[in-house]
PDB file of N, CA and C in Angstrom:
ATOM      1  N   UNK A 560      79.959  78.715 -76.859  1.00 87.00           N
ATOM      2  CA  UNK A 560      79.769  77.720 -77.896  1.00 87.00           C
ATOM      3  C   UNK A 560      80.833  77.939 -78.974  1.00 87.00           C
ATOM      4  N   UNK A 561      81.215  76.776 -79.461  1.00 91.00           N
ATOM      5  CA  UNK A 561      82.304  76.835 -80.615  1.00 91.00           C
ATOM      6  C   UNK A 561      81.338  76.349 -81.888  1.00 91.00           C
ATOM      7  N   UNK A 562      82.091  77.523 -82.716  1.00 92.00           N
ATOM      8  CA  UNK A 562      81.697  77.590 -84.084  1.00 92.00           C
ATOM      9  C   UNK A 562      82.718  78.083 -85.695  1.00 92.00           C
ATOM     10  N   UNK A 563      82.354  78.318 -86.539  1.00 91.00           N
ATOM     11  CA  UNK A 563      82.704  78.571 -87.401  1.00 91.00           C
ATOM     12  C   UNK A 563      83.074  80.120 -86.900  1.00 91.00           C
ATOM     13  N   UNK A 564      83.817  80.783 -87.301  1.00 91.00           N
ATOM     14  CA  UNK A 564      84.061  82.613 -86.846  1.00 91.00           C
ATOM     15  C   UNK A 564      83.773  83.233 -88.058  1.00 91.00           C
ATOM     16  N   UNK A 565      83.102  84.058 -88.581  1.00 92.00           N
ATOM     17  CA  UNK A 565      82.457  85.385 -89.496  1.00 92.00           C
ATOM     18  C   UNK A 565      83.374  86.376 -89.020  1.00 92.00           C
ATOM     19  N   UNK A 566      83.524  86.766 -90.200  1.00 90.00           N
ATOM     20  CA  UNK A 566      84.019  88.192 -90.285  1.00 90.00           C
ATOM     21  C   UNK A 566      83.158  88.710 -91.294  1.00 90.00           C
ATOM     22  N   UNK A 567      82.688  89.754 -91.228  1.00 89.00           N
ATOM     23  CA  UNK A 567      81.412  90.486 -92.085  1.00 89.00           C
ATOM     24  C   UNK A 567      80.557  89.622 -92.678  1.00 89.00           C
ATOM     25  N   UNK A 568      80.208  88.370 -91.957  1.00 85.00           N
ATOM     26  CA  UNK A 568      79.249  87.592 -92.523  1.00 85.00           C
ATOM     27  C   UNK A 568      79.566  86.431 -93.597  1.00 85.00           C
ATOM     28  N   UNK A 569      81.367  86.894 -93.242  1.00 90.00           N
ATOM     29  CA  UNK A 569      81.790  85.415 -94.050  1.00 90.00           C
ATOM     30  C   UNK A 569      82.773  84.748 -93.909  1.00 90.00           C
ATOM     31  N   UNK A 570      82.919  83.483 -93.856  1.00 91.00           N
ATOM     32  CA  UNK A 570      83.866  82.423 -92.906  1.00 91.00           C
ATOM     33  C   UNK A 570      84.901  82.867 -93.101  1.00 91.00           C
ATOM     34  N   UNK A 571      85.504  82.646 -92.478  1.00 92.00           N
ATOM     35  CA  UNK A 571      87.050  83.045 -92.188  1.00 92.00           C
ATOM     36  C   UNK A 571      87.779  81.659 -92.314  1.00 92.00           C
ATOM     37  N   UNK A 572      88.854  82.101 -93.720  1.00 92.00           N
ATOM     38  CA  UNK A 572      89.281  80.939 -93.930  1.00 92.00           C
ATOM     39  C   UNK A 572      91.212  80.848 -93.874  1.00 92.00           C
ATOM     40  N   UNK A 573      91.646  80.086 -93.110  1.00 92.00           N
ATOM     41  CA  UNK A 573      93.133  80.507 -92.855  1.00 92.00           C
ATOM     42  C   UNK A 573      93.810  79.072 -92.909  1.00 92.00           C
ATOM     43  N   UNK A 574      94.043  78.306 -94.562  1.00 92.00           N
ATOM     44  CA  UNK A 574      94.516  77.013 -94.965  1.00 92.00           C
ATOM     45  C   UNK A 574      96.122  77.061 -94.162  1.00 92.00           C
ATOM     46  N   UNK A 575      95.893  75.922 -93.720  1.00 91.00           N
ATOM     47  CA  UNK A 575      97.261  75.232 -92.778  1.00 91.00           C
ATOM     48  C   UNK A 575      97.484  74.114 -94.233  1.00 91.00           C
ATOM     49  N   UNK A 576      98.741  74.233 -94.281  1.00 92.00           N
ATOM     50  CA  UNK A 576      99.297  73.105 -95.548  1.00 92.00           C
ATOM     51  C   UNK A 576     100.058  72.201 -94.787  1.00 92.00           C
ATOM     52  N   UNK A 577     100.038  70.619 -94.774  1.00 91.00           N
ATOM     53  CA  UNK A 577     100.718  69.697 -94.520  1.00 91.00           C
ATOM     54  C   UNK A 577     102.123  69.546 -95.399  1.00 91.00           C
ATOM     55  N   UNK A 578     103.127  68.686 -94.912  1.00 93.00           N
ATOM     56  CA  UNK A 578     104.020  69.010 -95.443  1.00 93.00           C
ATOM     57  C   UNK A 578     104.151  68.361 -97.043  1.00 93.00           C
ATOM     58  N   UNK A 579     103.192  67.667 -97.198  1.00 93.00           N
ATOM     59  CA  UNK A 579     102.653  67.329 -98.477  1.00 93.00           C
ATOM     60  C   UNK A 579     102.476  68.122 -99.192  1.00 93.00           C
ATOM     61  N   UNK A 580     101.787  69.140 -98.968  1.00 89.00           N
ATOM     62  CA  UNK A 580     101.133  70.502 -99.796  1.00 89.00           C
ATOM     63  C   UNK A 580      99.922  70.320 -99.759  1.00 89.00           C
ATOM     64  N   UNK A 581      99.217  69.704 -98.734  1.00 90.00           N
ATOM     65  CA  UNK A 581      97.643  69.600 -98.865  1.00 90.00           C
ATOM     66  C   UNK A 581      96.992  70.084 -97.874  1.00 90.00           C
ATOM     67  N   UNK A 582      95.988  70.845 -98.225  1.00 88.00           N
ATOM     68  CA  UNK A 582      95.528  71.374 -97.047  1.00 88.00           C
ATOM     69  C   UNK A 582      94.674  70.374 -95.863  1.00 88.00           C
ATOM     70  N   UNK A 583      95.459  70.325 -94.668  1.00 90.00           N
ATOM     71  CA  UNK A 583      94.882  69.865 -93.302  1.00 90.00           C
ATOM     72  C   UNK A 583      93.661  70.614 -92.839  1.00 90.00           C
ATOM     73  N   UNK A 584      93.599  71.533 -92.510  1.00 89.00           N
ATOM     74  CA  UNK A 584      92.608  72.764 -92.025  1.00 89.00           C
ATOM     75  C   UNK A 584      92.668  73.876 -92.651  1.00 89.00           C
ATOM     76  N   UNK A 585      91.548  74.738 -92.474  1.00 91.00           N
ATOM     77  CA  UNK A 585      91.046  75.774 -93.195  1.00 91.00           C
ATOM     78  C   UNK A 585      90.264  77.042 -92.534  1.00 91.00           C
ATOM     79  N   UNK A 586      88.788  76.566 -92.090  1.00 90.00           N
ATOM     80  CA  UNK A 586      88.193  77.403 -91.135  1.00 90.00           C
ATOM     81  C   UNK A 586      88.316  77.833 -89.812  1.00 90.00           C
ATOM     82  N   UNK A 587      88.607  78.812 -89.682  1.00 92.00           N
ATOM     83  CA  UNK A 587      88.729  79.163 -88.333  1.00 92.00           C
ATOM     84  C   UNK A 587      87.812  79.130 -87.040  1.00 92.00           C
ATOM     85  N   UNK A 588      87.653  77.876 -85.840  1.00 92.00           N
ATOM     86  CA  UNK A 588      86.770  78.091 -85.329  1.00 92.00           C
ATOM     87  C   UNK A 588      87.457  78.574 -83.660  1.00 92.00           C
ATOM     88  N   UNK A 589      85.985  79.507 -83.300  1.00 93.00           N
ATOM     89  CA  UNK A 589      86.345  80.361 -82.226  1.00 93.00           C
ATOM     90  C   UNK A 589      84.648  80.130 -81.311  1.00 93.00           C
ATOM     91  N   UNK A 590      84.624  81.096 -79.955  1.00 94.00           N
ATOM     92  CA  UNK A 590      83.274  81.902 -79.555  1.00 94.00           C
ATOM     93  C   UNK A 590      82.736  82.036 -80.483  1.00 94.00           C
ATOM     94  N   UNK A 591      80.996  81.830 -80.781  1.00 94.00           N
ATOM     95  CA  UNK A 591      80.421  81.981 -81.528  1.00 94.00           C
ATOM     96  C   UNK A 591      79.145  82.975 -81.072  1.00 94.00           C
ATOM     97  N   UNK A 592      78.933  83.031 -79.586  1.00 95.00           N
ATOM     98  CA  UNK A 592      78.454  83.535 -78.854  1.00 95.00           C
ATOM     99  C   UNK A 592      77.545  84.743 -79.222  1.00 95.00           C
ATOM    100  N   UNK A 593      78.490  86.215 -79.345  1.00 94.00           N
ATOM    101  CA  UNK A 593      78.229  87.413 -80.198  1.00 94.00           C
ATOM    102  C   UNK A 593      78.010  87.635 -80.903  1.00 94.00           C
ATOM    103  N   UNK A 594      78.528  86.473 -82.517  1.00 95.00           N
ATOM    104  CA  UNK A 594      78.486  86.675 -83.572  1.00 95.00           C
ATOM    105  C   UNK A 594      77.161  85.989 -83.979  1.00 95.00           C
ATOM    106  N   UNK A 595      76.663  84.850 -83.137  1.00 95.00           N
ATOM    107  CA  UNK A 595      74.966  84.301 -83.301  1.00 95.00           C
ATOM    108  C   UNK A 595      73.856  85.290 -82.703  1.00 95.00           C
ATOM    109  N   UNK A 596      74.370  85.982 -81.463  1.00 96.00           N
ATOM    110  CA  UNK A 596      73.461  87.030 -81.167  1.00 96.00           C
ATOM    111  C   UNK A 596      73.530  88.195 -82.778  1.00 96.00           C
ATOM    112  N   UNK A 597      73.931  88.251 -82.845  1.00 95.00           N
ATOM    113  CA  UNK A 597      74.484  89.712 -84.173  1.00 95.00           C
ATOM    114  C   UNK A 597      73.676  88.956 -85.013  1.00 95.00           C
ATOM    115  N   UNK A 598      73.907  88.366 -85.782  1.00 95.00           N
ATOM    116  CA  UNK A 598      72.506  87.436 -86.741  1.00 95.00           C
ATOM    117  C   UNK A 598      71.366  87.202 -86.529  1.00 95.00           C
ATOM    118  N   UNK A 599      71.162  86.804 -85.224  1.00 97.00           N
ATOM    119  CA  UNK A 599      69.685  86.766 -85.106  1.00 97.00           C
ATOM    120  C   UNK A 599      69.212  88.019 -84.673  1.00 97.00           C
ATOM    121  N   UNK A 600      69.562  89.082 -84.369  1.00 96.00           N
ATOM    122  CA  UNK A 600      69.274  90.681 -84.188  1.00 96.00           C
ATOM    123  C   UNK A 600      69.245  91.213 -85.922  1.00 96.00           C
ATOM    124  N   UNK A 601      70.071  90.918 -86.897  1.00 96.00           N
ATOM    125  CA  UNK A 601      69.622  91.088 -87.823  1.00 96.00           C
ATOM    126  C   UNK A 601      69.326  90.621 -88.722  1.00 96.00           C
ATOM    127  N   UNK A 602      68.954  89.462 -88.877  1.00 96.00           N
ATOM    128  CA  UNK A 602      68.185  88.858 -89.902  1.00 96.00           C
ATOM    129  C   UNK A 602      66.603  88.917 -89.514  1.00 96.00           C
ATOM    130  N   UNK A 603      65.574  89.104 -90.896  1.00 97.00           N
ATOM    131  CA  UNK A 603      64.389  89.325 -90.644  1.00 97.00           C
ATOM    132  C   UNK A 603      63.911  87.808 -90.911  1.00 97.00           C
ATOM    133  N   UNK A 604      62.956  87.279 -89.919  1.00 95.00           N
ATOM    134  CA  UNK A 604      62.061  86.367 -90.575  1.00 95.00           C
ATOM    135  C   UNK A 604      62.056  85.932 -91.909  1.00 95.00           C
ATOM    136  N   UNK A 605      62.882  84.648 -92.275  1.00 95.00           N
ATOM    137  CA  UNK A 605      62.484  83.871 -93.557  1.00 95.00           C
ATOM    138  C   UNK A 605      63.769  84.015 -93.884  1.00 95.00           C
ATOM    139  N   UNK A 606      64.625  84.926 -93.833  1.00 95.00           N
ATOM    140  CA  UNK A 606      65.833  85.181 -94.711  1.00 95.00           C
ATOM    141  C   UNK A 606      66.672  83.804 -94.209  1.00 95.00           C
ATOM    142  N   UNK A 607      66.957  83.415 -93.317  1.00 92.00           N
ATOM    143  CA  UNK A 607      67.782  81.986 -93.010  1.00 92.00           C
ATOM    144  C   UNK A 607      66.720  80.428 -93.414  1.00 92.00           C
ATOM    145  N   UNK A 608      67.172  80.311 -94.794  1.00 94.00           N
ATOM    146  CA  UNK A 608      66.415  78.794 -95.580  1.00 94.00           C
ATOM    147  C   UNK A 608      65.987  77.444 -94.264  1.00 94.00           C
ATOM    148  N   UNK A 609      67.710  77.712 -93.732  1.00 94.00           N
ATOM    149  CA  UNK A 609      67.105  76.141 -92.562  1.00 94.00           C
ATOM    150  C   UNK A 609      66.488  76.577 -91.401  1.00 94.00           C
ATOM    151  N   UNK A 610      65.902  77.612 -90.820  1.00 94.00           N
ATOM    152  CA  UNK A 610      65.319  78.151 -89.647  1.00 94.00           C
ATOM    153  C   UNK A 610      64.495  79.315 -90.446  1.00 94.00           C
ATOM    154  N   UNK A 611      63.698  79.446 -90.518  1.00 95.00           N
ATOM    155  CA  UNK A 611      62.667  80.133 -91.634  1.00 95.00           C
ATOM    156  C   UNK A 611      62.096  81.688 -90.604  1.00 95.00           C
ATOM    157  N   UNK A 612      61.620  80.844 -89.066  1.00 96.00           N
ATOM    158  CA  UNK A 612      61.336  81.463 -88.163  1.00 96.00           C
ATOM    159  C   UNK A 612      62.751  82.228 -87.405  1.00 96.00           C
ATOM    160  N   UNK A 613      63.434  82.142 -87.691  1.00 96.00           N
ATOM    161  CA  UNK A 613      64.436  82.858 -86.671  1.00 96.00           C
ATOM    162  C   UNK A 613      64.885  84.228 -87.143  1.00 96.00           C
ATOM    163  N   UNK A 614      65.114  85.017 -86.460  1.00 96.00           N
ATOM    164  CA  UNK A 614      65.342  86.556 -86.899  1.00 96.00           C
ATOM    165  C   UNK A 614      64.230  87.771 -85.784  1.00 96.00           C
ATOM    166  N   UNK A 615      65.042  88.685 -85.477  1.00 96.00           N
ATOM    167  CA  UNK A 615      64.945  90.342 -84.881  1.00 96.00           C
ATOM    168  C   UNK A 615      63.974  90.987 -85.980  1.00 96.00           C
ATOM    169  N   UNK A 616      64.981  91.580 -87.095  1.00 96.00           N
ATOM    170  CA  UNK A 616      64.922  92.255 -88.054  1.00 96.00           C
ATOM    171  C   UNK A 616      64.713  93.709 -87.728  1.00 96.00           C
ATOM    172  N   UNK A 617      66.039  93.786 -86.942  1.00 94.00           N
ATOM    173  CA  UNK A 617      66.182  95.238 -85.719  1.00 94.00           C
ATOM    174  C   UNK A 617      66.259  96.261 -86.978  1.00 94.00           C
ATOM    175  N   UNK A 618      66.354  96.346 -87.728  1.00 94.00           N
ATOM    176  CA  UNK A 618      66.466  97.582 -88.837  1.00 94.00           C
ATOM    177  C   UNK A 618      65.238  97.636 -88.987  1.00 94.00           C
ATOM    178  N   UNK A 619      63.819  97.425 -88.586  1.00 94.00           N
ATOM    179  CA  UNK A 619      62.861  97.744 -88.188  1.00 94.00           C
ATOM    180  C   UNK A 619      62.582  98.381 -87.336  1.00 94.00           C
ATOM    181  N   UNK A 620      63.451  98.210 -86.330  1.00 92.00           N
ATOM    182  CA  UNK A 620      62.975  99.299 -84.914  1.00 92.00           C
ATOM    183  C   UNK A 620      63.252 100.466 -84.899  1.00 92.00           C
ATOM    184  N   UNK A 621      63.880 100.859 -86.362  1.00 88.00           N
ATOM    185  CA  UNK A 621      64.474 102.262 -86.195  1.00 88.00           C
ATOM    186  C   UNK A 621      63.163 103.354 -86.068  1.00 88.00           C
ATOM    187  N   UNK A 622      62.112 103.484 -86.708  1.00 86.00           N
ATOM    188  CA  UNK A 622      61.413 104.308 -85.943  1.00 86.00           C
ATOM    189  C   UNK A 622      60.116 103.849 -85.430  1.00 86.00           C
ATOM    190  N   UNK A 623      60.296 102.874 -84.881  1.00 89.00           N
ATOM    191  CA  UNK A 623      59.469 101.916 -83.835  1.00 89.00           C
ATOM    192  C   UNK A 623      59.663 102.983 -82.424  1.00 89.00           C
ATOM    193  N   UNK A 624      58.626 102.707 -82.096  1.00 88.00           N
ATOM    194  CA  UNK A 624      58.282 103.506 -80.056  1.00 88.00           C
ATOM    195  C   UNK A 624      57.734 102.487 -79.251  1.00 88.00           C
ATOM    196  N   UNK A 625      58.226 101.074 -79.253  1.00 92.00           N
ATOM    197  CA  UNK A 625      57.555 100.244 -78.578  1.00 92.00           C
ATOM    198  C   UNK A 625      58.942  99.287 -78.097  1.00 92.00           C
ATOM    199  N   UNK A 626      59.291 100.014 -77.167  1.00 92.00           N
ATOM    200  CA  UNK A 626      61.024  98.821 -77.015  1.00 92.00           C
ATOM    201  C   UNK A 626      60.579  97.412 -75.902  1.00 92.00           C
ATOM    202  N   UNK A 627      59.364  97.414 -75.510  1.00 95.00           N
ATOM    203  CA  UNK A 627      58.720  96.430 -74.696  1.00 95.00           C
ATOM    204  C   UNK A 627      58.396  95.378 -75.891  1.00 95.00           C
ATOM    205  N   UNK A 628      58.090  95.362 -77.057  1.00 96.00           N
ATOM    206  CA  UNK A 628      57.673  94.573 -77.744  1.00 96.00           C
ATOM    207  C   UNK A 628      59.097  93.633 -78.301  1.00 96.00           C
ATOM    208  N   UNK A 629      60.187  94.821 -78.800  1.00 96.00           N
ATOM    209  CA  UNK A 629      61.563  94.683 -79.399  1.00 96.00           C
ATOM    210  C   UNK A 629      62.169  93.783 -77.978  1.00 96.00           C
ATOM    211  N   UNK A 630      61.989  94.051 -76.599  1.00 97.00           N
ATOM    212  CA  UNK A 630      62.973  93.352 -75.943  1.00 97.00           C
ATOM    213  C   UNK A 630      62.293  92.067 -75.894  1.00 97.00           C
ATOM    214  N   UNK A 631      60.736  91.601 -75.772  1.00 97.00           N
ATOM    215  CA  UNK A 631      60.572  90.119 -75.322  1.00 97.00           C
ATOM    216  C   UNK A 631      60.728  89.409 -76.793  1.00 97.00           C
ATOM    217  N   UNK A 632      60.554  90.564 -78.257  1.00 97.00           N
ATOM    218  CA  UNK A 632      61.224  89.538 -79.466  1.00 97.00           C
ATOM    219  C   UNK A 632      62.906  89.080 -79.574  1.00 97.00           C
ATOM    220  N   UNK A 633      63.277  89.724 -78.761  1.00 98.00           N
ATOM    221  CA  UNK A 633      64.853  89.468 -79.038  1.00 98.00           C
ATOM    222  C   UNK A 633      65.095  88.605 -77.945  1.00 98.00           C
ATOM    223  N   UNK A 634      64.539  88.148 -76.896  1.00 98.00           N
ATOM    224  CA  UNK A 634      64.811  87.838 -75.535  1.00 98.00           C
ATOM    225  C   UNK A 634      64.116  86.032 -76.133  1.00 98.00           C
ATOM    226  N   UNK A 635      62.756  85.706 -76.951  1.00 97.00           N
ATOM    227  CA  UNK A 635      62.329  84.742 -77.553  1.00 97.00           C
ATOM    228  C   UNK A 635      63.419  84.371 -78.317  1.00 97.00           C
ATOM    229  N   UNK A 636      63.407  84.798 -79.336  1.00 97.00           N
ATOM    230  CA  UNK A 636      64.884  84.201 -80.564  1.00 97.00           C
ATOM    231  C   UNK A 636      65.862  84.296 -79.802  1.00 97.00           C
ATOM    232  N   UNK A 637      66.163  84.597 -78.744  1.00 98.00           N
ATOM    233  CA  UNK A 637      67.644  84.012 -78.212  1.00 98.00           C
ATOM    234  C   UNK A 637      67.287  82.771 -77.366  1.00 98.00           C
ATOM    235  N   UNK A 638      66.284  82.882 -76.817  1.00 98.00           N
ATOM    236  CA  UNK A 638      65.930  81.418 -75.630  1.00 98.00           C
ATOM    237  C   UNK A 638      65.724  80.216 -77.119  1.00 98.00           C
ATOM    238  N   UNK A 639      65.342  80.654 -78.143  1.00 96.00           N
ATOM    239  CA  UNK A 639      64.950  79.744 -79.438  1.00 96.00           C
ATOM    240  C   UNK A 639      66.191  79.050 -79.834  1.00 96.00           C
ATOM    241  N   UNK A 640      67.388  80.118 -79.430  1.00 95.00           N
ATOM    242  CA  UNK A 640      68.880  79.916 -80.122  1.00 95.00           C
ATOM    243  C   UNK A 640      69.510  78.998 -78.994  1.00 95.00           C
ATOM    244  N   UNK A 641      68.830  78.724 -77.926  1.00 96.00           N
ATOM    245  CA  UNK A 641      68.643  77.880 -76.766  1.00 96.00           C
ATOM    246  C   UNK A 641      70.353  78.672 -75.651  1.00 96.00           C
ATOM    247  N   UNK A 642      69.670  79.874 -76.090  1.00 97.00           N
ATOM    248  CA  UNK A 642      70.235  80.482 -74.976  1.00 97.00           C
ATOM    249  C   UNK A 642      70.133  81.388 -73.473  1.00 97.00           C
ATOM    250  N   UNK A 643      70.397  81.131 -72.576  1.00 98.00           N
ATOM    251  CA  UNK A 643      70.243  81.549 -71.460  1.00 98.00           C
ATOM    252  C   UNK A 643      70.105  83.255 -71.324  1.00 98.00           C
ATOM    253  N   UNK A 644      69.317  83.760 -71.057  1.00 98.00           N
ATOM    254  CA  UNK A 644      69.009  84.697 -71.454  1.00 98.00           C
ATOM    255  C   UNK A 644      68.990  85.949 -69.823  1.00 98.00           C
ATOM    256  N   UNK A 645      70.100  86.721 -69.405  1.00 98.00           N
ATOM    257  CA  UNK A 645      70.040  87.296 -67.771  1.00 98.00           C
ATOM    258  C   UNK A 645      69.158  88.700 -67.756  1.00 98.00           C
ATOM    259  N   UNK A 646      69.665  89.303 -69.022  1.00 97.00           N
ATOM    260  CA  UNK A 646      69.083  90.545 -69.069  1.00 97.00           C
ATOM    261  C   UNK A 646      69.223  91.331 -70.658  1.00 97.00           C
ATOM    262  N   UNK A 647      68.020  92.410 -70.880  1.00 97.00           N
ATOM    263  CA  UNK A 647      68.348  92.426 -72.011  1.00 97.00           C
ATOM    264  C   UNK A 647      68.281  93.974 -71.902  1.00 97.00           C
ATOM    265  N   UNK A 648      68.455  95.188 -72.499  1.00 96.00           N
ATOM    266  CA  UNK A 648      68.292  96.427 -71.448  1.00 96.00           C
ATOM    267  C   UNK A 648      68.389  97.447 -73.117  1.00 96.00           C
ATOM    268  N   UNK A 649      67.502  97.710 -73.452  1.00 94.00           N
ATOM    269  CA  UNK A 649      67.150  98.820 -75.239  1.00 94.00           C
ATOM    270  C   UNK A 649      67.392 100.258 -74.451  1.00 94.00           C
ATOM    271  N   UNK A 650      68.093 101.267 -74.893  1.00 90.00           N
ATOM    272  CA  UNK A 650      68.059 102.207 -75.129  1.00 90.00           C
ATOM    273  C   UNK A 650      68.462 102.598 -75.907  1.00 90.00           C
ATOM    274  N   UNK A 651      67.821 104.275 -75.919  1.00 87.00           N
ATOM    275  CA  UNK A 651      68.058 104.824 -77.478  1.00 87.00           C
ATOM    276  C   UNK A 651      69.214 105.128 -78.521  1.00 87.00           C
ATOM    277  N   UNK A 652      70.723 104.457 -77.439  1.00 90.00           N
ATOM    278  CA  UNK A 652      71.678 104.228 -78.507  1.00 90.00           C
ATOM    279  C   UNK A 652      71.975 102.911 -78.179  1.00 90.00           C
ATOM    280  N   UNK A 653      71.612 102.175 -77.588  1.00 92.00           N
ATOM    281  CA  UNK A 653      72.227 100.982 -77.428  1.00 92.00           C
ATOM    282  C   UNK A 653      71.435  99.865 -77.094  1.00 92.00           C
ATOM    283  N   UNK A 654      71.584  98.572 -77.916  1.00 94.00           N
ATOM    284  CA  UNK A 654      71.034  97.408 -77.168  1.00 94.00           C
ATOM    285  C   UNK A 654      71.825  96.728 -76.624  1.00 94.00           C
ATOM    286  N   UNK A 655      71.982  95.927 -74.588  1.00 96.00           N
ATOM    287  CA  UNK A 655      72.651  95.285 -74.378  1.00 96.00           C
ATOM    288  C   UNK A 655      72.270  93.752 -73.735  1.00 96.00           C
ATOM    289  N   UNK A 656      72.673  93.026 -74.032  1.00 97.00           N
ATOM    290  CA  UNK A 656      72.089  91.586 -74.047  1.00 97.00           C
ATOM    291  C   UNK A 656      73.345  90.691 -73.336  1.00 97.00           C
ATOM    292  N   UNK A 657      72.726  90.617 -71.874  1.00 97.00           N
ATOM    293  CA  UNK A 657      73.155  88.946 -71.399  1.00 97.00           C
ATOM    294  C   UNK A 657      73.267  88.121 -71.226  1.00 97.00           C
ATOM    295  N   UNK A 658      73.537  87.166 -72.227  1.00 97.00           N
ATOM    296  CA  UNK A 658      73.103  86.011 -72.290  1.00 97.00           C
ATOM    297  C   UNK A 658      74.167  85.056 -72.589  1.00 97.00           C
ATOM    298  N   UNK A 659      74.126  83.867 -72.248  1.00 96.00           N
ATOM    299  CA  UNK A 659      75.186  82.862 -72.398  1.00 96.00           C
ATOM    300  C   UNK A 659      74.106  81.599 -73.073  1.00 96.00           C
ATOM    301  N   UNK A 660      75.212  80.339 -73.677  1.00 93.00           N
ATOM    302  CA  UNK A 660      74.593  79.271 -74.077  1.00 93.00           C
ATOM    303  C   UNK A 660      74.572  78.422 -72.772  1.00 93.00           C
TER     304      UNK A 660
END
């Protein structure tokens, strides 16, 4: 999916000037793919105004012992993000997630 591109959570902006001196373009759009999984893994419930319900809020799981609960919440908010979802696989250093739009 094409989108806007984040860099630490904030648009990436790279003005193209016409030969006028006015700016034509600005935002950089790329894959949005990783960078929508990465948001909805960390944002908690409520924090996004236009989707109230969407969010992980994986900085919760840090001393959570239930990674069966953490994989079908992250595996929901991505099918929510209406994405195809192959496999999702928690261990104790790593979460890895396959999924495409």
């Amino acid at each position: 999916m094409k989108g806007i591109t984040l860099i630490d959570y904030e648009a990436v902006i790279q003005p193209h000037r016409g030969p006028d001196g006015k700016i034509i373009s600005g935002l950089v759009i790329g894959d949005t793919l990783h960078q929508n999984q990465a948001l909805i893994l960390h944002l908690h419930k409520g924090e996004l105004k236009e989707r109230p319900m969407t969010g992980c809020g994986i900085s919760d799981m840090l001393l959570d012992n239930d990674p069966i609960y953490w994989r079908t919440l992250i595996r929901e908010q991505l099918e929510m993000d209406r994405q195809t979802v192959t496999n999702i696989k928690i261990t104790t250093k790593s979460i890895e997630i396959d999924a495409q739009y």
